[in-house]
């Protein structure tokens, strides 16, 4: 199987780290993921150097947007800065030649109609100026999340597809998030594709917690609660590039997948 497998790495040492763990794909942050600023990868020589070195090494780059982004929010003090930060992240991703920017689906509050959040997503996509794909990621928890349950993902997808910039929107399937969020992994790929028609990237993670727990706690493969055959089945069926996001040494995780996806 020709699925390209990689991991989240430190942007300042992205190429060397990816090579050291046998990764063909490298996901990076462009600054502190808890910050509201894009400061860059920190790579020696700057973003052009990272772009050139990754290309020379045959490594595909992706960017994960900061965690605070919530373009669905009805709070102007969150939604407007979120849009600006997403645009800045996309510009930074373009500078390093990234193939996409992963961004969480966000949420509204219990006082809000979910439809408002979906329409805020449409408006956010309308406002973007980018050729870099925005890869919306399903999330693990939250009763008012935009992208936890399949019904919500369907509503969110319909909203962003009505945008004038719909062509830049893609989808990231996170296996831990799907498991924790209550999505049946046995049918997850078919269910998501029935909604979106695509899966552009897979975040391949085992889960520390039980199915439907709502807990976003990644685990190394074989050390979590997801049955190994179920986990590899999802990844094989998706057929998209893979990013492993467990902490510490991810060499065993990449090898674990490579051994099973043959």
CSV table of C-alpha atoms in Angstrom, one decimal, residues 35-222:
chain,number,residue,atom,x,y,z
A,35,UNK,CA,-1.0,31.6,21.1
A,36,UNK,CA,-2.9,34.0,18.9
A,37,UNK,CA,0.1,34.8,16.8
A,38,UNK,CA,1.8,33.2,13.9
A,39,UNK,CA,5.5,33.5,14.5
A,40,UNK,CA,6.8,31.0,12.0
A,41,UNK,CA,8.3,27.5,12.1
A,42,UNK,CA,11.6,28.6,13.7
A,43,UNK,CA,13.4,26.6,11.1
A,44,UNK,CA,17.1,27.7,10.5
A,45,UNK,CA,17.2,29.8,7.4
A,46,UNK,CA,13.5,30.6,7.5
A,47,UNK,CA,10.4,29.3,5.8
A,48,UNK,CA,11.9,29.1,2.3
A,49,UNK,CA,14.7,26.9,3.7
A,50,UNK,CA,12.1,24.6,5.3
A,51,UNK,CA,10.2,24.4,2.0
A,52,UNK,CA,13.3,23.6,0.0
A,53,UNK,CA,14.8,21.1,2.5
A,54,UNK,CA,11.5,19.2,2.9
A,55,UNK,CA,11.0,19.0,-0.9
A,56,UNK,CA,14.6,17.8,-1.3
A,57,UNK,CA,14.0,15.1,1.3
A,58,UNK,CA,10.7,14.1,-0.2
A,59,UNK,CA,8.7,15.0,2.9
A,60,UNK,CA,5.2,16.4,2.5
A,61,UNK,CA,4.4,19.2,5.0
A,62,UNK,CA,1.2,20.0,6.8
A,63,UNK,CA,0.4,22.7,9.3
A,64,UNK,CA,-1.8,22.4,12.4
A,65,UNK,CA,-3.6,25.6,13.2
A,66,UNK,CA,-3.5,27.0,16.7
A,67,UNK,CA,-5.9,25.4,19.2
A,68,UNK,CA,-7.7,28.6,20.1
A,69,UNK,CA,-9.2,29.1,16.6
A,70,UNK,CA,-13.0,28.9,16.8
A,71,UNK,CA,-14.6,30.5,13.7
A,72,UNK,CA,-18.0,29.0,14.7
A,73,UNK,CA,-18.2,31.1,17.9
A,74,UNK,CA,-21.0,33.7,18.3
A,75,UNK,CA,-18.6,35.8,20.5
A,76,UNK,CA,-17.1,38.5,18.3
A,77,UNK,CA,-14.0,38.6,20.5
A,78,UNK,CA,-13.3,35.0,19.6
A,79,UNK,CA,-14.7,34.6,16.1
A,80,UNK,CA,-13.1,37.7,14.5
A,81,UNK,CA,-9.6,37.0,15.9
A,82,UNK,CA,-10.1,33.4,14.9
A,83,UNK,CA,-10.7,34.3,11.3
A,84,UNK,CA,-7.6,36.5,11.2
A,85,UNK,CA,-5.5,33.9,12.8
A,86,UNK,CA,-6.7,31.2,10.4
A,87,UNK,CA,-5.8,33.5,7.4
A,88,UNK,CA,-2.4,34.2,8.9
A,89,UNK,CA,-1.8,30.5,9.4
A,90,UNK,CA,-2.7,29.8,5.8
A,91,UNK,CA,-0.3,32.4,4.6
A,92,UNK,CA,2.4,30.9,6.8
A,93,UNK,CA,1.6,27.4,5.4
A,94,UNK,CA,1.9,28.7,1.9
A,95,UNK,CA,5.4,30.1,2.7
A,96,UNK,CA,6.6,26.6,3.6
A,97,UNK,CA,4.8,24.8,0.8
A,98,UNK,CA,2.4,23.0,3.1
A,99,UNK,CA,-0.3,20.8,1.5
A,100,UNK,CA,-2.9,21.9,3.9
A,101,UNK,CA,-3.8,23.5,7.3
A,102,UNK,CA,-5.7,21.4,9.8
A,103,UNK,CA,-8.2,23.3,11.9
A,104,UNK,CA,-10.6,22.0,14.6
A,105,UNK,CA,-14.3,22.3,14.0
A,106,UNK,CA,-14.9,24.5,17.0
A,107,UNK,CA,-18.1,25.0,18.9
A,108,UNK,CA,-20.9,27.2,20.0
A,109,UNK,CA,-22.4,27.5,23.5
A,110,UNK,CA,-25.6,25.9,24.9
A,111,UNK,CA,-27.4,29.2,24.4
A,112,UNK,CA,-26.7,29.3,20.7
A,113,UNK,CA,-28.5,27.6,17.8
A,114,UNK,CA,-26.0,25.3,16.1
A,115,UNK,CA,-27.1,26.7,12.7
A,116,UNK,CA,-25.4,30.0,13.7
A,117,UNK,CA,-22.1,28.2,14.2
A,118,UNK,CA,-22.4,26.5,10.8
A,119,UNK,CA,-23.2,29.8,9.1
A,120,UNK,CA,-20.2,31.4,10.9
A,121,UNK,CA,-18.1,28.7,9.3
A,122,UNK,CA,-19.4,29.6,5.9
A,123,UNK,CA,-18.7,33.2,6.4
A,124,UNK,CA,-15.1,32.4,7.6
A,125,UNK,CA,-14.5,30.4,4.4
A,126,UNK,CA,-16.0,33.2,2.4
A,127,UNK,CA,-13.4,35.6,3.9
A,128,UNK,CA,-10.3,33.6,3.1
A,129,UNK,CA,-7.7,34.4,0.5
A,130,UNK,CA,-5.8,31.3,0.0
A,131,UNK,CA,-4.8,28.4,-2.3
A,132,UNK,CA,-3.8,26.2,0.7
A,133,UNK,CA,-6.6,23.7,1.6
A,134,UNK,CA,-8.4,24.2,4.9
A,135,UNK,CA,-8.7,20.7,6.4
A,136,UNK,CA,-11.5,20.6,8.9
A,137,UNK,CA,-10.8,18.0,11.7
A,138,UNK,CA,-13.5,16.1,13.6
A,139,UNK,CA,-13.3,16.6,17.3
A,140,UNK,CA,-13.6,14.3,20.3
A,141,UNK,CA,-15.9,16.0,22.8
A,142,UNK,CA,-18.3,18.8,23.5
A,143,UNK,CA,-22.1,18.7,23.4
A,144,UNK,CA,-22.1,21.8,21.2
A,145,UNK,CA,-19.2,20.9,18.9
A,146,UNK,CA,-19.5,21.6,15.2
A,147,UNK,CA,-17.6,18.4,14.1
A,148,UNK,CA,-18.0,15.7,16.8
A,149,UNK,CA,-21.1,13.7,15.6
A,150,UNK,CA,-21.8,12.7,12.0
A,151,UNK,CA,-25.1,14.7,12.0
A,152,UNK,CA,-23.1,17.9,12.9
A,153,UNK,CA,-20.4,17.1,10.4
A,154,UNK,CA,-23.0,16.8,7.7
A,155,UNK,CA,-24.5,20.2,8.6
A,156,UNK,CA,-21.1,21.8,8.8
A,157,UNK,CA,-20.1,20.4,5.5
A,158,UNK,CA,-23.2,21.6,3.8
A,159,UNK,CA,-22.5,25.1,5.2
A,160,UNK,CA,-18.9,25.4,4.0
A,161,UNK,CA,-19.8,23.9,0.6
A,162,UNK,CA,-22.2,26.8,0.1
A,163,UNK,CA,-19.3,29.2,0.4
A,164,UNK,CA,-17.8,30.9,-2.6
A,165,UNK,CA,-14.5,29.4,-1.5
A,166,UNK,CA,-15.8,25.9,-1.1
A,167,UNK,CA,-13.0,24.5,-3.3
A,168,UNK,CA,-10.3,25.1,-0.6
A,169,UNK,CA,-12.1,23.0,2.0
A,170,UNK,CA,-11.1,19.5,2.8
A,171,UNK,CA,-11.4,17.0,5.7
A,172,UNK,CA,-9.0,15.5,8.3
A,173,UNK,CA,-10.2,12.3,10.0
A,174,UNK,CA,-8.8,11.8,13.5
A,175,UNK,CA,-9.1,8.2,14.7
A,176,UNK,CA,-8.9,9.0,18.4
A,177,UNK,CA,-11.4,11.8,18.1
A,178,UNK,CA,-13.8,9.7,16.1
A,179,UNK,CA,-13.6,6.8,18.7
A,180,UNK,CA,-14.0,9.2,21.6
A,181,UNK,CA,-16.7,11.2,19.9
A,182,UNK,CA,-18.9,8.1,19.4
A,183,UNK,CA,-18.4,7.6,15.7
A,184,UNK,CA,-18.3,3.9,14.7
A,185,UNK,CA,-14.8,3.3,13.4
A,186,UNK,CA,-16.0,0.2,11.5
A,187,UNK,CA,-18.0,2.5,9.1
A,188,UNK,CA,-16.3,5.9,9.8
A,189,UNK,CA,-14.6,6.2,6.4
A,190,UNK,CA,-17.7,5.3,4.4
A,191,UNK,CA,-19.9,7.5,6.6
A,192,UNK,CA,-17.5,10.5,6.3
A,193,UNK,CA,-17.1,10.0,2.6
A,194,UNK,CA,-20.9,9.9,2.2
A,195,UNK,CA,-21.0,13.4,3.7
A,196,UNK,CA,-17.8,15.0,2.3
A,197,UNK,CA,-16.8,12.9,-0.7
A,198,UNK,CA,-13.3,13.0,0.6
A,199,UNK,CA,-10.7,12.4,3.3
A,200,UNK,CA,-7.6,14.4,2.7
A,201,UNK,CA,-5.6,13.5,5.8
A,202,UNK,CA,-5.7,11.1,8.6
A,203,UNK,CA,-4.6,11.8,12.2
A,204,UNK,CA,-3.8,8.3,13.3
A,205,UNK,CA,-3.9,7.9,17.0
A,206,UNK,CA,-4.9,5.2,19.5
A,207,UNK,CA,-7.2,6.4,22.4
A,208,UNK,CA,-6.5,6.2,26.1
A,209,UNK,CA,-10.2,6.2,26.8
A,210,UNK,CA,-13.2,4.1,25.9
A,211,UNK,CA,-15.4,4.7,22.9
A,212,UNK,CA,-17.8,7.6,23.2
A,213,UNK,CA,-15.9,9.0,26.2
A,214,UNK,CA,-15.5,12.4,24.7
A,215,UNK,CA,-11.9,12.5,25.9
A,216,UNK,CA,-9.2,13.7,23.6
A,217,UNK,CA,-6.3,11.7,24.9
A,218,UNK,CA,-4.0,10.1,22.4
A,219,UNK,CA,-2.1,6.9,23.0
A,220,UNK,CA,0.6,5.0,21.2
A,221,UNK,CA,-0.6,2.2,18.9
A,222,UNK,CA,-1.4,-0.9,20.9
